CSV table of C-alpha atoms in Angstrom, one decimal:
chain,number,residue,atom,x,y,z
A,1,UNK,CA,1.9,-14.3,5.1
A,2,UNK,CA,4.9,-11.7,5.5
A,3,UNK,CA,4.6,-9.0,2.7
A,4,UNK,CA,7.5,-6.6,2.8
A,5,UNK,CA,9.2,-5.1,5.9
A,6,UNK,CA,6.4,-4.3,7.9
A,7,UNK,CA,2.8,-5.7,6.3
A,8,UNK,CA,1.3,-9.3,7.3
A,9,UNK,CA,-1.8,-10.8,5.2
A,10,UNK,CA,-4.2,-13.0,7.6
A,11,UNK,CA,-7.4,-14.8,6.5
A,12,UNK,CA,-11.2,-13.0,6.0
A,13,UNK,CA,-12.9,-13.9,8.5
A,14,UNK,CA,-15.8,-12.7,6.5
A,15,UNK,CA,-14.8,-12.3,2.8
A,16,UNK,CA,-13.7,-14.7,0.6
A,17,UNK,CA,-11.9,-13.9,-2.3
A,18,UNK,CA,-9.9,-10.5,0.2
A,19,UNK,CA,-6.9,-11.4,3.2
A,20,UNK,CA,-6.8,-9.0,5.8
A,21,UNK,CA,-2.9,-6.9,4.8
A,22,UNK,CA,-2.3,-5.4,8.2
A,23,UNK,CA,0.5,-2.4,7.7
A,24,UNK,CA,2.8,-1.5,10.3
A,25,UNK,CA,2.2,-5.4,12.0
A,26,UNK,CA,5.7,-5.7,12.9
A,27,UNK,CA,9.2,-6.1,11.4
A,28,UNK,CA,9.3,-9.5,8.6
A,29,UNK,CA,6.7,-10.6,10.9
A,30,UNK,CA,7.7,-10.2,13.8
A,31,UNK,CA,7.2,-7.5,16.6
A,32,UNK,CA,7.8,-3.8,16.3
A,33,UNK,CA,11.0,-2.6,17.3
A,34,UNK,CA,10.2,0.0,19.5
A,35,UNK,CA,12.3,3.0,20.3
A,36,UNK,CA,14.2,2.5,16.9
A,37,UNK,CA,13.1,4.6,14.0
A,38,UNK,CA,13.2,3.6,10.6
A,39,UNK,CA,15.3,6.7,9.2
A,40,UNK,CA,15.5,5.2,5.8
A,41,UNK,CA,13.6,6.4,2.7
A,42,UNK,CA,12.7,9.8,0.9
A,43,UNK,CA,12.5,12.4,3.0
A,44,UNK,CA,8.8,13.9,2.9
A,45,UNK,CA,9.1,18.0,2.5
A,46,UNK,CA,6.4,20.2,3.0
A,47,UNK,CA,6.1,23.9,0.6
A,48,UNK,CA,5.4,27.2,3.0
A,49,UNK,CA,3.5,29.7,1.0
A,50,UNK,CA,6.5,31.5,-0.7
A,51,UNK,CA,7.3,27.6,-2.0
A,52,UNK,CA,10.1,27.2,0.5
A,53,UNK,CA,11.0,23.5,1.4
A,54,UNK,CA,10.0,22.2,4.8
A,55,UNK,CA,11.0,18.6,6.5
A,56,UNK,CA,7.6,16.7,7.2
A,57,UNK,CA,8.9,13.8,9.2
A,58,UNK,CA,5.7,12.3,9.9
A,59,UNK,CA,5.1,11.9,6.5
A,60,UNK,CA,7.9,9.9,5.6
A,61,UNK,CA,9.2,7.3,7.1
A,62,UNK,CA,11.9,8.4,10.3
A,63,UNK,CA,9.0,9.2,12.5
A,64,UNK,CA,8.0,5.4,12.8
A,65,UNK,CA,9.3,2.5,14.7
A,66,UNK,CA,11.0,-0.3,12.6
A,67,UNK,CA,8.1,-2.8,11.5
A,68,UNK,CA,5.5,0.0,12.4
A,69,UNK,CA,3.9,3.1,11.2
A,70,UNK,CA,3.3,6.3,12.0
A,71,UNK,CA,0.2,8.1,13.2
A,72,UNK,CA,0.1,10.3,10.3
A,73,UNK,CA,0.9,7.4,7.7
A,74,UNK,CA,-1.9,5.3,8.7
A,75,UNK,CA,-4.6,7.9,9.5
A,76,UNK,CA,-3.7,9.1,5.6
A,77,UNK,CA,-4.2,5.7,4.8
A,78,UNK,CA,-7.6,5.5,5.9
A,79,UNK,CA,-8.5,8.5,4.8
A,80,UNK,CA,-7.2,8.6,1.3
A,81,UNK,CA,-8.6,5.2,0.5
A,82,UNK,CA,-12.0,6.7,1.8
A,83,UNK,CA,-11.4,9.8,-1.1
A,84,UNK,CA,-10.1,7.5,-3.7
A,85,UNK,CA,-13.5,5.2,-3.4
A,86,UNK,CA,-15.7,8.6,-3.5
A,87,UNK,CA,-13.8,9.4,-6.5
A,88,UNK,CA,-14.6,6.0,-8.3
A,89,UNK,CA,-10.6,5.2,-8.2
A,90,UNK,CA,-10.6,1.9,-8.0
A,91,UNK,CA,-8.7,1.3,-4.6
A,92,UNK,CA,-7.7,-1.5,-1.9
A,93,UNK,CA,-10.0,-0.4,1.2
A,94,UNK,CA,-8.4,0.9,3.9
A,95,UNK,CA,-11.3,-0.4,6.7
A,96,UNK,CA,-9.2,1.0,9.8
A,97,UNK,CA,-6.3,2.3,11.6
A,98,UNK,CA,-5.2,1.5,15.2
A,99,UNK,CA,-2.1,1.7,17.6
A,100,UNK,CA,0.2,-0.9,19.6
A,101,UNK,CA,1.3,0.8,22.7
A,102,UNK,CA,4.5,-0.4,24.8
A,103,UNK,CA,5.7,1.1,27.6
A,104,UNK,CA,6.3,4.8,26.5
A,105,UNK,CA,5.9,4.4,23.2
A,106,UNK,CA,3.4,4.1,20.8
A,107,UNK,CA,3.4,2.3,16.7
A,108,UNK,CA,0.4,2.5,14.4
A,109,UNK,CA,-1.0,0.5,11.7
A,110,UNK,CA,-3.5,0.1,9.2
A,111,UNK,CA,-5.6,-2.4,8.0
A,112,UNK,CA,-6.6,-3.3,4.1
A,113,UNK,CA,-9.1,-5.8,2.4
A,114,UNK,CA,-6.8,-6.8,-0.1
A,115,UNK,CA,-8.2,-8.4,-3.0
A,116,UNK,CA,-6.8,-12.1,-3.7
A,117,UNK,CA,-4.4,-12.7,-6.7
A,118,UNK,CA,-3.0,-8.8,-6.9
A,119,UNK,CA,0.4,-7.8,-6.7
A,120,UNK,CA,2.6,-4.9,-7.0
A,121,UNK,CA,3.4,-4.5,-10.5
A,122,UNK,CA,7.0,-4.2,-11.2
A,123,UNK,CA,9.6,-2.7,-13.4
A,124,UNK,CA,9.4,-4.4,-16.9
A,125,UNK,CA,10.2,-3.9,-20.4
A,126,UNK,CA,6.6,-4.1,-21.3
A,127,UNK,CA,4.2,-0.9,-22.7
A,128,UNK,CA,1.7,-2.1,-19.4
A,129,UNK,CA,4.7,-0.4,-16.7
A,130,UNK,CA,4.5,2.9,-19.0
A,131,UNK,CA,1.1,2.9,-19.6
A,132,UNK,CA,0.6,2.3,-15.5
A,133,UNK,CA,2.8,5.0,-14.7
A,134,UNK,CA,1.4,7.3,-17.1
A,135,UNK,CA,-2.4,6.9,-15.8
A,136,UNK,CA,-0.8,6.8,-12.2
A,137,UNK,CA,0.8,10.3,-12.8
A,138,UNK,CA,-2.9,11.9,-14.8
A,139,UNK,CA,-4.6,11.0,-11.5
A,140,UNK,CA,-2.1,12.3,-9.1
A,141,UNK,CA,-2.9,15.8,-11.6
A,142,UNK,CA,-6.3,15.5,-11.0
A,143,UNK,CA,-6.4,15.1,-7.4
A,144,UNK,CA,-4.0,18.2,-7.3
A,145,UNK,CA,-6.3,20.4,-9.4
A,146,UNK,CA,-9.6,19.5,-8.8
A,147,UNK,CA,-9.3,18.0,-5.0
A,148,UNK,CA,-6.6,19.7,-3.0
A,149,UNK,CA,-5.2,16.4,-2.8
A,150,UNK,CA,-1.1,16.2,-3.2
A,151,UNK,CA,0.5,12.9,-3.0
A,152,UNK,CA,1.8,9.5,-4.5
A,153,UNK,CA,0.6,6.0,-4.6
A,154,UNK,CA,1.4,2.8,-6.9
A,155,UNK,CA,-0.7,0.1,-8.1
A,156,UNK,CA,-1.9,-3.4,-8.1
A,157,UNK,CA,-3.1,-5.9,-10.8
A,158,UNK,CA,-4.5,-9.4,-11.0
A,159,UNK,CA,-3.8,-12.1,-13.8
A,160,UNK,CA,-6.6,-10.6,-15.9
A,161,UNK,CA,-5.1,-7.0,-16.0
A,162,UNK,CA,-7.3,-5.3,-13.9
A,163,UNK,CA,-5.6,-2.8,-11.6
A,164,UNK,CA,-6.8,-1.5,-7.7
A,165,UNK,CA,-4.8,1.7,-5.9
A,166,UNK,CA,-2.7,1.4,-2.9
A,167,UNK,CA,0.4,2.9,-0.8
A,168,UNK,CA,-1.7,6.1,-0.1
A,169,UNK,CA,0.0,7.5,2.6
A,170,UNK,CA,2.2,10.3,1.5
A,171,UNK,CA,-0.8,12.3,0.5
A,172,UNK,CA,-1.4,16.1,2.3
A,173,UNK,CA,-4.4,18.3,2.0
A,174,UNK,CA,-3.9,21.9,-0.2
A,175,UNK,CA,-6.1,24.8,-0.6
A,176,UNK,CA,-5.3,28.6,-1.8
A,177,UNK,CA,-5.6,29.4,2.0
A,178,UNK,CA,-2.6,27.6,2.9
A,179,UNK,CA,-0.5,27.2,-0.4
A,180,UNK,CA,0.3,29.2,-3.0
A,181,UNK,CA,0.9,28.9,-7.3
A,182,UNK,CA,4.7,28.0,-6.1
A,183,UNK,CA,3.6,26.0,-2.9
A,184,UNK,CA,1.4,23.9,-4.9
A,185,UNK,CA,4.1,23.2,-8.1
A,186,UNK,CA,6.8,22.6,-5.3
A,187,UNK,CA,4.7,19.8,-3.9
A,188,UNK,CA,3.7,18.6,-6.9
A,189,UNK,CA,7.3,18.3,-8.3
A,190,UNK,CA,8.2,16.5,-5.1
A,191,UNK,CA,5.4,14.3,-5.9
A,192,UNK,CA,6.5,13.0,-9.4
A,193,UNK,CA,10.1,13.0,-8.8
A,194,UNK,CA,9.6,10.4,-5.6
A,195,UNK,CA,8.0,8.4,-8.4
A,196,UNK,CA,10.1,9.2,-11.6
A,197,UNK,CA,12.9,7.5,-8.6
A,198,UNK,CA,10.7,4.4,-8.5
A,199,UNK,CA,10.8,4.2,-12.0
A,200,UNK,CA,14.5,4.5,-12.2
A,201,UNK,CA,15.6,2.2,-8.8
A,202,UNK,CA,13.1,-0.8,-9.7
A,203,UNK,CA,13.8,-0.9,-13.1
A,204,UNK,CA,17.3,-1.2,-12.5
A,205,UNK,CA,16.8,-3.8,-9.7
A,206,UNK,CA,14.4,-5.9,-11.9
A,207,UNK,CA,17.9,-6.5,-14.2
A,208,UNK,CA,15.7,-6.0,-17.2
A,209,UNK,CA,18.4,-5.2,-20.8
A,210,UNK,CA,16.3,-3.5,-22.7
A,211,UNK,CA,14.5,-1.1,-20.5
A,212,UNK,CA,13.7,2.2,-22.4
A,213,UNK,CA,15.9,5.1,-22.2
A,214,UNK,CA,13.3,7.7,-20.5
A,215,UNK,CA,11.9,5.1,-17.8
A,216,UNK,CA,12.4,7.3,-15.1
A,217,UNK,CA,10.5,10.0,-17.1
A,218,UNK,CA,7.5,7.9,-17.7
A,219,UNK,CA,5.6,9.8,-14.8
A,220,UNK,CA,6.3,13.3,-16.0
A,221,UNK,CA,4.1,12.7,-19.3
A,222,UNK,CA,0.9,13.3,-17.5
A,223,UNK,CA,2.0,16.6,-17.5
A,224,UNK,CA,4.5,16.7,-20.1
A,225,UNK,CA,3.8,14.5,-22.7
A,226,UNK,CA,6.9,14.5,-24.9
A,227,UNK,CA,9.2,14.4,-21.0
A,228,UNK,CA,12.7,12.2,-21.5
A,229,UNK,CA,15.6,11.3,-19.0
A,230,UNK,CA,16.8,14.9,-19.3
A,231,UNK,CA,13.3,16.6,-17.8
A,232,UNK,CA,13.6,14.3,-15.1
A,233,UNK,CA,17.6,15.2,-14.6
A,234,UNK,CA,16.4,18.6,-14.6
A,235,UNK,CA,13.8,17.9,-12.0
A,236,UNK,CA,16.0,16.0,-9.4
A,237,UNK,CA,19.1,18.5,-10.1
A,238,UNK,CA,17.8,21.4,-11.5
A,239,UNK,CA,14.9,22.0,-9.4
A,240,UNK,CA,14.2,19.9,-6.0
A,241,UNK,CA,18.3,20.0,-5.2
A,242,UNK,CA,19.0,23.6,-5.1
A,243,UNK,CA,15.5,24.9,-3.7
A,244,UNK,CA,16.5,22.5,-1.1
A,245,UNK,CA,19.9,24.2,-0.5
A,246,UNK,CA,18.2,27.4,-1.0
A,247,UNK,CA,15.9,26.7,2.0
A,248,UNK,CA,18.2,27.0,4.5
A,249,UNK,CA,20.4,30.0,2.6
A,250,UNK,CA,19.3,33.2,0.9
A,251,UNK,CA,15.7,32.1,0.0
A,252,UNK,CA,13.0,34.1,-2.0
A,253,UNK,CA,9.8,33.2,-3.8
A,254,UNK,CA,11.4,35.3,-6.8
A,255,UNK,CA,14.9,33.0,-6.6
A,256,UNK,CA,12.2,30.0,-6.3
A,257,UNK,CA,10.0,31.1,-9.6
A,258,UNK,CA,13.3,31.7,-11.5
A,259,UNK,CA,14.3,28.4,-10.9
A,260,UNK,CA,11.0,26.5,-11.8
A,261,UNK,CA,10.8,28.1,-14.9
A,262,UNK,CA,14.3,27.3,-15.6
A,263,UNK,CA,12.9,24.0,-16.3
A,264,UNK,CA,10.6,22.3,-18.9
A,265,UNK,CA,9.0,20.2,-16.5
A,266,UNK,CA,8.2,23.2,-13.8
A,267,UNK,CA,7.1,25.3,-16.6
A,268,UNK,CA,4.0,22.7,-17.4
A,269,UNK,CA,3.1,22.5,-13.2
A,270,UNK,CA,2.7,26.4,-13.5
A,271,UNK,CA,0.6,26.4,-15.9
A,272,UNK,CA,-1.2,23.5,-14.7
A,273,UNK,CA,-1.7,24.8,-11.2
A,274,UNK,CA,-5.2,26.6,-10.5
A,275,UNK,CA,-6.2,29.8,-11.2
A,276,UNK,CA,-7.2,30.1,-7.4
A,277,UNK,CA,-3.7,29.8,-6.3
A,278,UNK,CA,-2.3,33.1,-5.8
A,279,UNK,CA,0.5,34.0,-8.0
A,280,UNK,CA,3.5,35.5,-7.1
Protein backbone atom coordinates (compact mmCIF):
# COMPACT_ATOMS: atom_id res chain seq x y z
CA UNK A 1 0.00 0.00 0.00
CA UNK A 2 1.28 3.63 -1.16
CA UNK A 3 1.10 6.02 1.84
CA UNK A 4 2.03 9.56 0.90
CA UNK A 5 4.86 10.61 -1.55
CA UNK A 6 7.48 8.43 -0.54
CA UNK A 7 6.25 5.63 2.29
CA UNK A 8 5.06 1.97 1.20
CA UNK A 9 3.28 -0.41 3.96
CA UNK A 10 4.17 -4.27 3.10
CA UNK A 11 2.91 -7.26 5.23
CA UNK A 12 4.70 -8.58 8.84
CA UNK A 13 6.36 -11.21 8.12
CA UNK A 14 6.39 -11.77 11.76
CA UNK A 15 3.75 -9.63 13.51
CA UNK A 16 0.33 -9.61 13.15
CA UNK A 17 -1.68 -6.88 14.02
CA UNK A 18 1.91 -4.17 12.53
CA UNK A 19 2.69 -3.68 8.26
CA UNK A 20 6.10 -2.90 7.68
CA UNK A 21 5.88 1.41 6.56
CA UNK A 22 9.09 1.64 4.71
CA UNK A 23 9.96 5.61 4.39
CA UNK A 24 11.88 6.92 1.56
CA UNK A 25 10.73 3.44 -0.71
CA UNK A 26 10.35 5.44 -3.71
CA UNK A 27 8.13 8.15 -5.30
CA UNK A 28 3.89 6.97 -5.07
CA UNK A 29 5.46 3.74 -5.25
CA UNK A 30 7.51 3.67 -7.45
CA UNK A 31 11.36 4.11 -7.74
CA UNK A 32 13.46 6.92 -6.40
CA UNK A 33 14.19 9.59 -8.66
CA UNK A 34 17.72 9.97 -8.40
CA UNK A 35 19.72 13.02 -9.01
CA UNK A 36 16.48 15.20 -8.48
CA UNK A 37 16.06 16.71 -5.02
CA UNK A 38 12.97 17.33 -3.49
CA UNK A 39 13.46 21.16 -2.75
CA UNK A 40 9.93 21.56 -1.40
CA UNK A 41 9.03 22.04 2.24
CA UNK A 42 10.06 24.18 5.36
CA UNK A 43 13.38 24.96 5.34
CA UNK A 44 15.18 23.38 8.53
CA UNK A 45 17.52 26.31 10.30
CA UNK A 46 19.90 25.63 12.64
CA UNK A 47 20.75 28.61 15.86
CA UNK A 48 24.80 29.33 16.28
CA UNK A 49 25.43 30.27 19.81
CA UNK A 50 24.67 34.12 19.63
CA UNK A 51 20.92 32.61 18.21
CA UNK A 52 21.86 33.48 14.59
CA UNK A 53 19.87 31.50 11.93
CA UNK A 54 21.66 28.84 9.96
CA UNK A 55 20.26 26.62 6.82
CA UNK A 56 20.41 22.87 7.80
CA UNK A 57 19.58 21.22 4.56
CA UNK A 58 19.92 17.82 5.62
CA UNK A 59 17.35 18.37 7.96
CA UNK A 60 14.74 19.34 5.79
CA UNK A 61 13.80 18.00 2.89
CA UNK A 62 16.14 19.58 -0.44
CA UNK A 63 18.99 17.30 0.53
CA UNK A 64 16.96 14.09 -0.53
CA UNK A 65 16.15 12.50 -3.78
CA UNK A 66 12.34 12.62 -4.89
CA UNK A 67 10.63 9.38 -3.23
CA UNK A 68 13.74 9.06 -0.84
CA UNK A 69 15.31 10.32 2.26
CA UNK A 70 18.09 11.69 3.48
CA UNK A 71 20.86 10.24 5.63
CA UNK A 72 20.26 12.58 8.38
CA UNK A 73 16.33 12.11 8.14
CA UNK A 74 16.35 8.55 8.54
CA UNK A 75 19.22 8.01 10.96
CA UNK A 76 17.04 10.73 13.23
CA UNK A 77 14.34 8.47 12.66
CA UNK A 78 15.88 5.57 14.22
CA UNK A 79 17.23 7.25 16.78
CA UNK A 80 14.53 9.38 18.05
CA UNK A 81 12.03 6.56 18.05
CA UNK A 82 14.75 4.71 20.12
CA UNK A 83 14.55 8.03 22.77
CA UNK A 84 10.83 8.42 22.55
CA UNK A 85 10.39 4.45 23.65
CA UNK A 86 13.11 5.12 26.68
CA UNK A 87 10.97 7.94 27.57
CA UNK A 88 7.73 5.85 27.81
CA UNK A 89 6.25 8.06 24.67
CA UNK A 90 4.31 5.96 23.19
CA UNK A 91 5.83 5.72 19.54
CA UNK A 92 5.68 3.70 16.11
CA UNK A 93 9.22 1.82 16.22
CA UNK A 94 11.63 2.84 14.03
CA UNK A 95 13.45 -0.97 13.71
CA UNK A 96 16.10 0.32 11.04
CA UNK A 97 17.49 2.56 8.50
CA UNK A 98 19.29 1.63 5.25
CA UNK A 99 20.42 3.06 1.78
CA UNK A 100 19.58 2.40 -2.04
CA UNK A 101 22.69 3.13 -3.96
CA UNK A 102 22.55 3.95 -7.93
CA UNK A 103 25.33 4.79 -9.81
CA UNK A 104 26.81 7.82 -7.99
CA UNK A 105 24.26 8.41 -5.90
CA UNK A 106 22.91 7.38 -2.86
CA UNK A 107 18.87 7.60 -1.14
CA UNK A 108 18.07 6.40 2.42
CA UNK A 109 15.19 5.10 4.15
CA UNK A 110 13.69 3.97 7.20
CA UNK A 111 11.72 1.29 8.28
CA UNK A 112 8.55 1.36 10.91
CA UNK A 113 6.34 -1.35 12.59
CA UNK A 114 3.28 0.41 12.21
CA UNK A 115 0.52 -0.52 14.22
CA UNK A 116 -2.73 -1.72 12.17
CA UNK A 117 -5.84 0.59 12.11
CA UNK A 118 -3.77 4.12 12.99
CA UNK A 119 -3.80 7.02 10.93
CA UNK A 120 -2.67 10.50 10.88
CA UNK A 121 -5.11 12.52 12.65
CA UNK A 122 -6.35 15.44 10.72
CA UNK A 123 -7.50 18.94 10.92
CA UNK A 124 -11.18 18.93 12.49
CA UNK A 125 -13.48 21.00 14.26
CA UNK A 126 -13.43 18.64 17.18
CA UNK A 127 -11.72 19.50 20.97
CA UNK A 128 -9.56 15.87 20.12
CA UNK A 129 -7.24 18.11 17.26
CA UNK A 130 -6.72 20.83 20.09
CA UNK A 131 -6.25 18.71 22.77
CA UNK A 132 -3.60 16.60 20.40
CA UNK A 133 -1.80 19.57 19.55
CA UNK A 134 -1.69 20.83 22.93
CA UNK A 135 -0.11 17.48 24.49
CA UNK A 136 2.06 17.36 21.19
CA UNK A 137 3.54 20.78 21.94
CA UNK A 138 4.09 19.92 26.33
CA UNK A 139 6.22 17.08 25.03
CA UNK A 140 8.18 18.88 22.48
CA UNK A 141 8.84 21.30 25.98
CA UNK A 142 9.98 18.56 27.81
CA UNK A 143 12.22 17.00 25.54
CA UNK A 144 13.76 20.58 25.10
CA UNK A 145 14.25 21.07 28.86
CA UNK A 146 14.97 18.05 30.35
CA UNK A 147 16.59 16.01 27.24
CA UNK A 148 18.49 18.24 24.87
CA UNK A 149 16.12 17.19 22.43
CA UNK A 150 14.66 19.98 19.83
CA UNK A 151 12.33 18.93 17.24
CA UNK A 152 8.65 18.20 15.87
CA UNK A 153 6.63 15.17 15.32
CA UNK A 154 2.74 14.47 14.80
CA UNK A 155 0.62 11.76 15.86
CA UNK A 156 -1.45 8.72 15.17
CA UNK A 157 -4.67 7.17 16.52
CA UNK A 158 -6.75 4.10 16.21
CA UNK A 159 -10.69 3.81 16.28
CA UNK A 160 -10.57 3.55 20.10
CA UNK A 161 -8.63 6.87 20.61
CA UNK A 162 -5.47 5.71 21.57
CA UNK A 163 -2.63 7.72 20.02
CA UNK A 164 1.31 6.37 19.07
CA UNK A 165 4.27 9.14 17.92
CA UNK A 166 5.67 9.37 14.52
CA UNK A 167 7.39 11.81 11.85
CA UNK A 168 10.52 12.11 14.15
CA UNK A 169 12.90 13.28 11.96
CA UNK A 170 13.46 16.98 12.32
CA UNK A 171 14.73 16.51 15.77
CA UNK A 172 18.68 17.85 16.66
CA UNK A 173 20.58 17.29 19.75
CA UNK A 174 21.30 20.67 22.26
CA UNK A 175 23.41 21.04 25.20
CA UNK A 176 24.88 24.41 27.01
CA UNK A 177 28.10 23.44 25.17
CA UNK A 178 26.87 24.08 21.87
CA UNK A 179 23.78 26.41 22.37
CA UNK A 180 23.00 29.12 24.18
CA UNK A 181 19.56 30.80 26.26
CA UNK A 182 18.93 32.49 22.57
CA UNK A 183 20.14 29.33 20.59
CA UNK A 184 17.89 27.17 22.35
CA UNK A 185 14.47 29.74 22.24
CA UNK A 186 15.45 30.22 18.47
CA UNK A 187 15.14 26.52 17.80
CA UNK A 188 12.46 26.14 19.86
CA UNK A 189 10.38 28.89 18.18
CA UNK A 190 11.29 27.26 14.86
CA UNK A 191 9.98 24.20 16.29
CA UNK A 192 6.38 25.37 17.16
CA UNK A 193 5.85 27.65 14.35
CA UNK A 194 6.60 24.66 11.68
CA UNK A 195 3.68 23.16 13.60
CA UNK A 196 1.45 26.25 14.44
CA UNK A 197 1.79 26.08 10.07
CA UNK A 198 0.29 22.51 10.18
CA UNK A 199 -2.32 23.65 12.12
CA UNK A 200 -3.17 26.52 9.84
CA UNK A 201 -2.51 24.70 6.17
CA UNK A 202 -4.49 21.37 7.12
CA UNK A 203 -7.11 22.92 8.67
CA UNK A 204 -7.76 25.00 5.81
CA UNK A 205 -7.36 22.01 3.34
CA UNK A 206 -9.71 19.77 5.42
CA UNK A 207 -12.62 22.64 4.22
CA UNK A 208 -13.89 22.43 7.78
CA UNK A 209 -16.60 26.06 8.44
CA UNK A 210 -16.34 26.25 11.73
CA UNK A 211 -12.80 25.82 12.58
CA UNK A 212 -11.80 27.92 15.69
CA UNK A 213 -10.30 31.28 15.25
CA UNK A 214 -6.75 30.47 17.07
CA UNK A 215 -6.19 26.96 15.37
CA UNK A 216 -2.90 27.82 14.19
CA UNK A 217 -2.13 28.86 17.92
CA UNK A 218 -3.22 25.68 19.42
CA UNK A 219 0.56 24.58 19.69
CA UNK A 220 1.84 27.68 21.47
CA UNK A 221 -0.43 26.86 24.69
CA UNK A 222 2.04 24.40 25.92
CA UNK A 223 3.95 27.29 26.61
CA UNK A 224 1.54 29.98 26.57
CA UNK A 225 -1.60 28.99 27.70
CA UNK A 226 -3.92 31.78 26.93
CA UNK A 227 -1.71 32.07 23.02
CA UNK A 228 -4.42 33.28 19.96
CA UNK A 229 -3.91 33.91 16.17
CA UNK A 230 -2.01 37.11 17.01
CA UNK A 231 1.00 35.23 19.12
CA UNK A 232 1.35 33.04 16.30
CA UNK A 233 1.35 36.25 13.73
CA UNK A 234 3.85 37.56 15.93
CA UNK A 235 5.84 34.42 15.87
CA UNK A 236 5.92 33.84 12.02
CA UNK A 237 6.36 37.85 11.30
CA UNK A 238 7.55 39.30 14.31
CA UNK A 239 10.20 36.90 15.28
CA UNK A 240 11.44 33.95 12.80
CA UNK A 241 11.08 36.56 9.55
CA UNK A 242 13.30 39.33 10.58
CA UNK A 243 15.95 37.22 12.57
CA UNK A 244 16.07 35.47 9.28
CA UNK A 245 16.74 38.72 7.39
CA UNK A 246 18.88 39.76 10.20
CA UNK A 247 21.18 36.73 9.64
CA UNK A 248 22.59 37.68 6.70
CA UNK A 249 22.66 41.75 7.60
CA UNK A 250 23.77 43.53 10.72
CA UNK A 251 23.34 40.65 13.21
CA UNK A 252 23.84 40.76 17.04
CA UNK A 253 22.72 38.54 19.90
CA UNK A 254 21.55 42.01 21.52
CA UNK A 255 19.32 42.85 18.14
CA UNK A 256 18.20 39.02 18.52
CA UNK A 257 17.11 39.29 22.48
CA UNK A 258 15.32 42.65 21.63
CA UNK A 259 13.42 40.97 19.21
CA UNK A 260 12.32 37.91 21.20
CA UNK A 261 11.25 39.76 23.93
CA UNK A 262 9.35 41.93 21.63
CA UNK A 263 7.02 39.13 21.58
CA UNK A 264 4.55 37.34 24.03
CA UNK A 265 5.30 34.02 22.80
CA UNK A 266 9.44 34.46 22.95
CA UNK A 267 9.04 35.99 26.25
CA UNK A 268 7.55 32.45 27.75
CA UNK A 269 10.58 30.32 25.72
CA UNK A 270 13.09 32.59 27.82
CA UNK A 271 11.86 31.89 30.65
CA UNK A 272 11.22 28.42 29.97
CA UNK A 273 14.72 27.67 28.72
CA UNK A 274 17.23 26.16 31.34
CA UNK A 275 19.12 27.76 33.82
CA UNK A 276 22.28 25.95 32.31
CA UNK A 277 21.98 27.80 29.19
CA UNK A 278 24.20 30.72 29.26
CA UNK A 279 22.45 34.00 29.08
CA UNK A 280 23.42 36.76 27.13
Amino acid sequence: MVDGGRSIHLPHPDKRGYSLKIKGAGYRGGGVKFGTHVASGPTAPRFDFDGRMMVDVASGHNTAFVGGASFQQAATEFFMAQEFARLNIEVVACVGYGRIAHGEHVSWFSIHEWPTGYHDIGADETETYRLVNINVSRIILELAQHHNKIGYFWMAQNAAGHQVAFDLHPFISVDPLNCSQLSWVMQLAFAYSVRCYACEIFSKLSGNQNQHADTAAYPLLAVLPNATQEDYNDLKIGLLKPAKKMATTDFTAKKLVDLINGTRIGQALMYQCPDNYTRF
